[in-house]
Amino acid sequence: MQSNGISQSYTRGQALPDLLKQRILILDGAMGTMIQQYKLTEADYRGLPGNTRFADHPGDIKGNNELLVLTQPQIISKIHEQYLDAGADIIETNTFGATSVAQEDYKMAGLAREMNEVSAKLARAACEKYSTADKPRFAAGAIGPTPKTASISPDVNDPGARNVTFDALRASYREQIEGLFAGGVDLFLVETIFDTLNAKAALFALDEFFEETGERLPVMISGTVTDASGRILSGQTVEAFWNSLRHIKPLTFGLNCALGAALMRPYIAELSRICDAAISCYPNAGLPNPMSDTGFDETPNITSSLVDGFAKDGLVNLVGGCCGTTPDHIRAIANAVAKRKPRVFYREDSEAAA
């Protein structure tokens, strides 16, 4: 039992619960935004000319950002280090789409396990380079939603149709989890959840892994409100979303992506009111703008000012950025919230409030 009252006995990332109560922690920003700045070609994604492993792989693989940990690892490491230099306490592995389900699109499902392990090693090495006694850094194993949905039909003419099963998702996520753990992640982040059933498959796989191995790592959960209705794509309000997953006892619970901070605020406020976990928020840099260098509207000053408003009002414990955010955004956010106190949170089953 942790002294902070949270009913977990973590085997990695043990310092995180207390750190979340001492100050607002900083998550990194977008990986895709940074990769886009390199303007990589098909040959670059294959690692050519120096790496010929994928020279003859059938089909186009440009855009498979997860493959870059195998073909351009120096780029991924540099991006990690840029975010750490900007003040990130936690960086995410480049594994958002590194499941066999997602990699089927590139005919690379068989590489999923390797992608996750290598990506975790790259993130862990970057953390070790930047960690100090006063500011430890943590690698979060990023677990994305996959391009498929277990609870929504892909065919408007057949509401009962599904293109993936719960068991297929669970098996795919289990493989990802094992790779991330072997590579050395400190915690797991199930993020950008648009379908709660997909998330349940990932969380079920995590629970199985913890039970079978005896390991116990912090779990962060982050959903995506897709429009002004205040619901995730599979139909739940943020309150229903929380209540359907609270049994996992996540270390953090929150929202990311889809909406910029301004539109996300009422939903973060609602979660802050009802959750007995730490609250996370890492919004996009506003709305998409193809004329912008990052593809999104907001400058670092704008995004950081909005996120600081959440911190000022005591709504959050962990903040960062999603699509369109850069190390400059993260640095501005870190500087802005450094003077703020974290939101008070506690577990219902804890012996004492935080």
GROMACS .gro file of C-alpha atoms in nm:
model
  354
    1MET     CA    1   0.000   0.000   0.000
    2GLN     CA    2   0.139   0.340  -0.097
    3SER     CA    3   0.166   0.599   0.178
    4ASN     CA    4  -0.038   0.838  -0.037
    5GLY     CA    5  -0.347   0.627   0.021
    6ILE     CA    6  -0.386   0.505  -0.335
    7SER     CA    7  -0.470   0.135  -0.330
    8GLN     CA    8  -0.188   0.030  -0.560
    9SER     CA    9   0.153  -0.115  -0.493
   10TYR     CA   10   0.341  -0.009  -0.803
   11THR     CA   11   0.648  -0.199  -0.920
   12ARG     CA   12   0.747   0.088  -1.153
   13GLY     CA   13   0.665   0.456  -1.150
   14GLN     CA   14   0.627   0.449  -0.772
   15ALA     CA   15   0.706   0.819  -0.737
   16LEU     CA   16   0.425   0.938  -0.965
   17PRO     CA   17   0.132   0.951  -0.717
   18ASP     CA   18   0.321   1.174  -0.477
   19LEU     CA   19   0.459   1.393  -0.755
   20LEU     CA   20   0.107   1.453  -0.886
   21LYS     CA   21   0.011   1.587  -0.545
   22GLN     CA   22   0.318   1.806  -0.509
   23ARG     CA   23   0.297   1.987  -0.845
   24ILE     CA   24   0.127   1.983  -1.182
   25LEU     CA   25   0.319   1.738  -1.399
   26ILE     CA   26   0.396   1.798  -1.766
   27LEU     CA   27   0.327   1.551  -2.046
   28ASP     CA   28   0.496   1.587  -2.384
   29GLY     CA   29   0.333   1.713  -2.704
   30ALA     CA   30   0.249   1.570  -3.043
   31MET     CA   31   0.479   1.319  -3.209
   32GLY     CA   32   0.317   1.340  -3.554
   33THR     CA   33   0.353   1.718  -3.571
   34MET     CA   34   0.725   1.687  -3.511
   35ILE     CA   35   0.772   1.402  -3.758
   36GLN     CA   36   0.594   1.603  -4.029
   37GLN     CA   37   0.860   1.871  -4.002
   38TYR     CA   38   1.117   1.626  -4.137
   39LYS     CA   39   0.919   1.589  -4.463
   40LEU     CA   40   1.015   1.223  -4.488
   41THR     CA   41   0.980   1.039  -4.817
   42GLU     CA   42   0.879   0.680  -4.884
   43ALA     CA   43   1.248   0.589  -4.897
   44ASP     CA   44   1.306   0.759  -4.563
   45TYR     CA   45   1.029   0.557  -4.400
   46ARG     CA   46   1.193   0.241  -4.533
   47GLY     CA   47   1.527   0.356  -4.392
   48LEU     CA   48   1.695   0.365  -4.730
   49PRO     CA   49   1.972   0.367  -4.834
   50GLY     CA   50   2.140   0.269  -4.509
   51ASN     CA   51   1.876   0.024  -4.388
   52THR     CA   52   1.760  -0.225  -4.652
   53ARG     CA   53   1.542  -0.437  -4.425
   54PHE     CA   54   1.220  -0.296  -4.572
   55ALA     CA   55   1.345  -0.217  -4.921
   56ASP     CA   56   1.116  -0.475  -5.081
   57HIS     CA   57   0.818  -0.450  -4.848
   58PRO     CA   58   0.500  -0.449  -5.061
   59GLY     CA   59   0.278  -0.140  -5.066
   60ASP     CA   60   0.337   0.216  -4.951
   61ILE     CA   61   0.452   0.262  -4.593
   62LYS     CA   62   0.496   0.639  -4.588
   63GLY     CA   63   0.297   0.766  -4.291
   64ASN     CA   64   0.362   0.462  -4.074
   65ASN     CA   65   0.519   0.669  -3.797
   66GLU     CA   66   0.558   0.373  -3.564
   67LEU     CA   67   0.795   0.207  -3.813
   68LEU     CA   68   1.040   0.494  -3.769
   69VAL     CA   69   1.164   0.348  -3.440
   70LEU     CA   70   1.317   0.074  -3.658
   71THR     CA   71   1.420   0.277  -3.963
   72GLN     CA   72   1.490   0.628  -3.827
   73PRO     CA   73   1.538   0.583  -3.451
   74GLN     CA   74   1.758   0.891  -3.425
   75ILE     CA   75   1.463   1.109  -3.526
   76ILE     CA   76   1.236   0.965  -3.259
   77SER     CA   77   1.506   0.997  -2.993
   78LYS     CA   78   1.568   1.360  -3.088
   79ILE     CA   79   1.197   1.441  -3.059
   80HIS     CA   80   1.182   1.278  -2.715
   81GLU     CA   81   1.480   1.482  -2.604
   82GLN     CA   82   1.331   1.805  -2.736
   83TYR     CA   83   1.023   1.752  -2.521
   84LEU     CA   84   1.229   1.661  -2.218
   85ASP     CA   85   1.441   1.971  -2.267
   86ALA     CA   86   1.118   2.172  -2.283
   87GLY     CA   87   1.025   2.048  -1.936
   88ALA     CA   88   0.822   1.731  -1.987
   89ASP     CA   89   0.808   1.501  -1.685
   90ILE     CA   90   0.650   1.221  -1.889
   91ILE     CA   91   0.711   1.135  -2.254
   92GLU     CA   92   0.505   0.892  -2.459
   93THR     CA   93   0.648   0.607  -2.661
   94ASN     CA   94   0.598   0.632  -3.036
   95THR     CA   95   0.349   0.345  -3.029
   96PHE     CA   96   0.007   0.505  -3.077
   97GLY     CA   97  -0.059   0.276  -3.375
   98ALA     CA   98   0.181  -0.004  -3.289
   99THR     CA   99  -0.074  -0.283  -3.254
  100SER     CA  100  -0.111  -0.573  -3.493
  101VAL     CA  101  -0.467  -0.453  -3.562
  102ALA     CA  102  -0.345  -0.110  -3.672
  103GLN     CA  103  -0.033  -0.235  -3.849
  104GLU     CA  104  -0.241  -0.459  -4.073
  105ASP     CA  105  -0.300  -0.147  -4.283
  106TYR     CA  106   0.068  -0.156  -4.380
  107LYS     CA  107   0.102  -0.537  -4.388
  108MET     CA  108   0.329  -0.509  -4.086
  109ALA     CA  109   0.123  -0.675  -3.813
  110GLY     CA  110   0.410  -0.912  -3.740
  111LEU     CA  111   0.633  -0.621  -3.638
  112ALA     CA  112   0.408  -0.489  -3.361
  113ARG     CA  113   0.586  -0.660  -3.071
  114GLU     CA  114   0.928  -0.541  -3.191
  115MET     CA  115   0.805  -0.185  -3.254
  116ASN     CA  116   0.678  -0.154  -2.898
  117GLU     CA  117   0.987  -0.290  -2.731
  118VAL     CA  118   1.227  -0.077  -2.937
  119SER     CA  119   1.013   0.234  -2.893
  120ALA     CA  120   1.004   0.184  -2.517
  121LYS     CA  121   1.382   0.149  -2.507
  122LEU     CA  122   1.427   0.474  -2.700
  123ALA     CA  123   1.194   0.663  -2.464
  124ARG     CA  124   1.349   0.508  -2.155
  125ALA     CA  125   1.701   0.601  -2.273
  126ALA     CA  126   1.593   0.961  -2.326
  127CYS     CA  127   1.440   0.972  -1.978
  128GLU     CA  128   1.756   0.841  -1.821
  129LYS     CA  129   1.959   1.106  -2.003
  130TYR     CA  130   1.745   1.389  -1.864
  131SER     CA  131   1.645   1.256  -1.520
  132THR     CA  132   1.785   1.421  -1.209
  133ALA     CA  133   1.726   1.360  -0.840
  134ASP     CA  134   1.497   1.663  -0.828
  135LYS     CA  135   1.322   1.595  -1.157
  136PRO     CA  136   1.286   1.229  -1.251
  137ARG     CA  137   1.148   1.159  -1.598
  138PHE     CA  138   0.907   0.882  -1.692
  139ALA     CA  139   0.831   0.687  -2.010
  140ALA     CA  140   0.463   0.619  -2.073
  141GLY     CA  141   0.368   0.329  -2.296
  142ALA     CA  142   0.122   0.486  -2.542
  143ILE     CA  143  -0.172   0.261  -2.626
  144GLY     CA  144  -0.395   0.405  -2.900
  145PRO     CA  145  -0.751   0.317  -2.999
  146THR     CA  146  -0.666   0.137  -3.330
  147PRO     CA  147  -0.843   0.236  -3.655
  148LYS     CA  148  -1.125  -0.009  -3.579
  149THR     CA  149  -1.416   0.011  -3.339
  150ALA     CA  150  -1.573  -0.275  -3.150
  151SER     CA  151  -1.906  -0.109  -3.078
  152ILE     CA  152  -1.989   0.089  -3.393
  153SER     CA  153  -2.081  -0.054  -3.732
  154PRO     CA  154  -1.856   0.044  -4.025
  155ASP     CA  155  -2.156  -0.010  -4.257
  156VAL     CA  156  -2.445   0.236  -4.236
  157ASN     CA  157  -2.669  -0.027  -4.397
  158ASP     CA  158  -2.590  -0.291  -4.135
  159PRO     CA  159  -2.597  -0.161  -3.776
  160GLY     CA  160  -2.494  -0.500  -3.642
  161ALA     CA  161  -2.177  -0.526  -3.850
  162ARG     CA  162  -1.838  -0.508  -3.680
  163ASN     CA  163  -1.488  -0.507  -3.827
  164VAL     CA  164  -1.310  -0.624  -3.511
  165THR     CA  165  -1.394  -0.834  -3.206
  166PHE     CA  166  -1.322  -0.771  -2.840
  167ASP     CA  167  -1.100  -1.080  -2.826
  168ALA     CA  168  -0.897  -0.968  -3.129
  169LEU     CA  169  -0.841  -0.629  -2.969
  170ARG     CA  170  -0.751  -0.783  -2.634
  171ALA     CA  171  -0.491  -1.012  -2.794
  172SER     CA  172  -0.347  -0.726  -2.997
  173TYR     CA  173  -0.322  -0.502  -2.693
  174ARG     CA  174  -0.168  -0.778  -2.484
  175GLU     CA  175   0.111  -0.814  -2.740
  176GLN     CA  176   0.166  -0.438  -2.731
  177ILE     CA  177   0.171  -0.430  -2.351
  178GLU     CA  178   0.429  -0.708  -2.332
  179GLY     CA  179   0.656  -0.525  -2.577
  180LEU     CA  180   0.626  -0.194  -2.395
  181PHE     CA  181   0.696  -0.354  -2.059
  182ALA     CA  182   0.999  -0.542  -2.192
  183GLY     CA  183   1.133  -0.215  -2.329
  184GLY     CA  184   1.117  -0.051  -1.987
  185VAL     CA  185   0.815   0.180  -1.965
  186ASP     CA  186   0.725   0.322  -1.625
  187LEU     CA  187   0.350   0.343  -1.683
  188PHE     CA  188   0.080   0.279  -1.943
  189LEU     CA  189  -0.133   0.542  -2.114
  190VAL     CA  190  -0.456   0.426  -2.280
  191GLU     CA  191  -0.536   0.736  -2.480
  192THR     CA  192  -0.752   0.909  -2.740
  193ILE     CA  193  -1.039   0.678  -2.653
  194PHE     CA  194  -1.333   0.720  -2.887
  195ASP     CA  195  -1.488   0.379  -2.822
  196THR     CA  196  -1.514   0.264  -2.461
  197LEU     CA  197  -1.529  -0.100  -2.566
  198ASN     CA  198  -1.189  -0.070  -2.734
  199ALA     CA  199  -1.056   0.085  -2.415
  200LYS     CA  200  -1.204  -0.197  -2.208
  201ALA     CA  201  -1.019  -0.448  -2.427
  202ALA     CA  202  -0.690  -0.265  -2.359
  203LEU     CA  203  -0.759  -0.236  -1.988
  204PHE     CA  204  -0.865  -0.601  -1.967
  205ALA     CA  205  -0.536  -0.698  -2.132
  206LEU     CA  206  -0.348  -0.481  -1.883
  207ASP     CA  207  -0.530  -0.639  -1.591
  208GLU     CA  208  -0.448  -0.986  -1.722
  209PHE     CA  209  -0.084  -0.889  -1.763
  210PHE     CA  210  -0.060  -0.749  -1.411
  211GLU     CA  211  -0.228  -1.054  -1.260
  212GLU     CA  212  -0.014  -1.306  -1.446
  213THR     CA  213   0.322  -1.130  -1.397
  214GLY     CA  214   0.277  -0.979  -1.052
  215GLU     CA  215   0.382  -0.642  -1.193
  216ARG     CA  216   0.174  -0.333  -1.126
  217LEU     CA  217   0.234  -0.012  -1.318
  218PRO     CA  218   0.037   0.314  -1.303
  219VAL     CA  219  -0.236   0.338  -1.568
  220MET     CA  220  -0.346   0.664  -1.722
  221ILE     CA  221  -0.673   0.686  -1.917
  222SER     CA  222  -0.760   0.965  -2.160
  223GLY     CA  223  -1.073   0.993  -2.372
  224THR     CA  224  -1.168   1.210  -2.666
  225VAL     CA  225  -1.483   1.422  -2.681
  226THR     CA  226  -1.549   1.446  -3.051
  227ASP     CA  227  -1.789   1.742  -3.072
  228ALA     CA  228  -1.998   1.995  -2.879
  229SER     CA  229  -2.237   1.722  -2.764
  230GLY     CA  230  -1.986   1.642  -2.490
  231ARG     CA  231  -1.976   1.273  -2.579
  232ILE     CA  232  -1.712   1.036  -2.703
  233LEU     CA  233  -1.783   0.876  -3.042
  234SER     CA  234  -1.943   0.563  -2.897
  235GLY     CA  235  -2.202   0.781  -2.725
  236GLN     CA  236  -2.104   0.825  -2.361
  237THR     CA  237  -2.098   1.154  -2.176
  238VAL     CA  238  -1.778   1.219  -1.982
  239GLU     CA  239  -1.955   1.123  -1.658
  240ALA     CA  240  -2.070   0.791  -1.805
  241PHE     CA  241  -1.724   0.738  -1.950
  242TRP     CA  242  -1.566   0.783  -1.606
  243ASN     CA  243  -1.818   0.559  -1.431
  244SER     CA  244  -1.765   0.280  -1.685
  245LEU     CA  245  -1.388   0.274  -1.628
  246ARG     CA  246  -1.338   0.394  -1.270
  247HIS     CA  247  -1.309   0.036  -1.142
  248ILE     CA  248  -0.962   0.026  -1.300
  249LYS     CA  249  -0.852   0.283  -1.038
  250PRO     CA  250  -0.640   0.477  -1.290
  251LEU     CA  251  -0.372   0.709  -1.162
  252THR     CA  252  -0.497   0.980  -1.398
  253PHE     CA  253  -0.818   1.024  -1.592
  254GLY     CA  254  -0.886   1.294  -1.847
  255LEU     CA  255  -0.924   1.409  -2.205
  256ASN     CA  256  -0.704   1.473  -2.505
  257CYS     CA  257  -0.720   1.548  -2.877
  258ALA     CA  258  -1.027   1.643  -3.089
  259LEU     CA  259  -1.103   1.977  -2.923
  260GLY     CA  260  -0.875   2.263  -2.839
  261ALA     CA  261  -0.849   2.371  -2.476
  262ALA     CA  262  -1.120   2.637  -2.504
  263LEU     CA  263  -1.384   2.386  -2.612
  264MET     CA  264  -1.256   2.116  -2.378
  265ARG     CA  265  -1.289   2.320  -2.060
  266PRO     CA  266  -1.647   2.229  -1.953
  267TYR     CA  267  -1.571   1.858  -1.982
  268ILE     CA  268  -1.248   1.884  -1.784
  269ALA     CA  269  -1.440   2.081  -1.520
  270GLU     CA  270  -1.700   1.803  -1.503
  271LEU     CA  271  -1.437   1.531  -1.463
  272SER     CA  272  -1.260   1.737  -1.200
  273ARG     CA  273  -1.586   1.753  -1.005
  274ILE     CA  274  -1.662   1.378  -1.010
  275CYS     CA  275  -1.329   1.192  -1.035
  276ASP     CA  276  -1.133   1.057  -0.741
  277ALA     CA  277  -0.826   1.022  -0.964
  278ALA     CA  278  -0.579   1.285  -1.080
  279ILE     CA  279  -0.707   1.479  -1.383
  280SER     CA  280  -0.512   1.499  -1.709
  281CYS     CA  281  -0.567   1.736  -1.998
  282TYR     CA  282  -0.365   1.756  -2.317
  283PRO     CA  283  -0.559   1.935  -2.589
  284ASN     CA  284  -0.485   2.004  -2.952
  285ALA     CA  285  -0.335   2.338  -3.044
  286GLY     CA  286  -0.679   2.468  -3.133
  287LEU     CA  287  -0.857   2.373  -3.453
  288PRO     CA  288  -0.697   2.237  -3.772
  289ASN     CA  289  -0.546   2.496  -4.005
  290PRO     CA  290  -0.368   2.358  -4.314
  291MET     CA  291  -0.196   2.694  -4.367
  292SER     CA  292  -0.013   2.667  -4.035
  293ASP     CA  293   0.332   2.508  -4.003
  294THR     CA  294   0.195   2.266  -3.743
  295GLY     CA  295  -0.143   2.219  -3.912
  296PHE     CA  296  -0.323   2.385  -3.618
  297ASP     CA  297  -0.420   2.738  -3.520
  298GLU     CA  298  -0.281   2.810  -3.177
  299THR     CA  299   0.059   2.949  -3.093
  300PRO     CA  300   0.240   2.836  -2.776
  301ASN     CA  301   0.127   3.151  -2.595
  302ILE     CA  302  -0.239   3.092  -2.673
  303THR     CA  303  -0.241   2.722  -2.580
  304SER     CA  304  -0.041   2.775  -2.262
  305SER     CA  305  -0.269   3.059  -2.152
  306LEU     CA  306  -0.577   2.840  -2.193
  307VAL     CA  307  -0.421   2.544  -2.013
  308ASP     CA  308  -0.301   2.774  -1.736
  309GLY     CA  309  -0.663   2.877  -1.686
  310PHE     CA  310  -0.744   2.516  -1.599
  311ALA     CA  311  -0.454   2.508  -1.354
  312LYS     CA  312  -0.545   2.842  -1.199
  313ASP     CA  313  -0.893   2.711  -1.122
  314GLY     CA  314  -0.761   2.391  -0.965
  315LEU     CA  315  -0.894   2.152  -1.228
  316VAL     CA  316  -0.584   1.954  -1.329
  317ASN     CA  317  -0.286   1.749  -1.214
  318LEU     CA  318  -0.122   1.666  -1.547
  319VAL     CA  319  -0.112   1.881  -1.861
  320GLY     CA  320   0.052   1.864  -2.200
  321GLY     CA  321  -0.034   1.882  -2.567
  322CYS     CA  322  -0.182   1.672  -2.844
  323CYS     CA  323  -0.209   1.737  -3.219
  324GLY     CA  324  -0.031   2.048  -3.340
  325THR     CA  325   0.170   2.105  -3.024
  326THR     CA  326   0.549   2.132  -3.030
  327PRO     CA  327   0.828   2.159  -2.773
  328ASP     CA  328   0.766   2.535  -2.773
  329HIS     CA  329   0.405   2.471  -2.670
  330ILE     CA  330   0.516   2.235  -2.393
  331ARG     CA  331   0.779   2.479  -2.267
  332ALA     CA  332   0.521   2.757  -2.254
  333ILE     CA  333   0.272   2.531  -2.073
  334ALA     CA  334   0.536   2.417  -1.822
  335ASN     CA  335   0.639   2.775  -1.748
  336ALA     CA  336   0.279   2.890  -1.713
  337VAL     CA  337   0.163   2.623  -1.467
  338ALA     CA  338   0.481   2.612  -1.260
  339LYS     CA  339   0.329   2.866  -1.021
  340ARG     CA  340   0.001   2.676  -0.982
  341LYS     CA  341  -0.097   2.419  -0.724
  342PRO     CA  342  -0.225   2.080  -0.840
  343ARG     CA  343  -0.585   1.977  -0.794
  344VAL     CA  344  -0.654   1.787  -0.472
  345PHE     CA  345  -0.758   1.430  -0.540
  346TYR     CA  346  -0.811   1.114  -0.341
  347ARG     CA  347  -0.941   0.761  -0.364
  348GLU     CA  348  -1.276   0.670  -0.212
  349ASP     CA  349  -1.107   0.373  -0.052
  350SER     CA  350  -0.806   0.564   0.076
  351GLU     CA  351  -0.756   0.600   0.447
  352ALA     CA  352  -0.705   0.973   0.421
  353ALA     CA  353  -0.774   1.245   0.170
  354ALA     CA  354  -0.483   1.378  -0.032
   0.00000   0.00000   0.00000
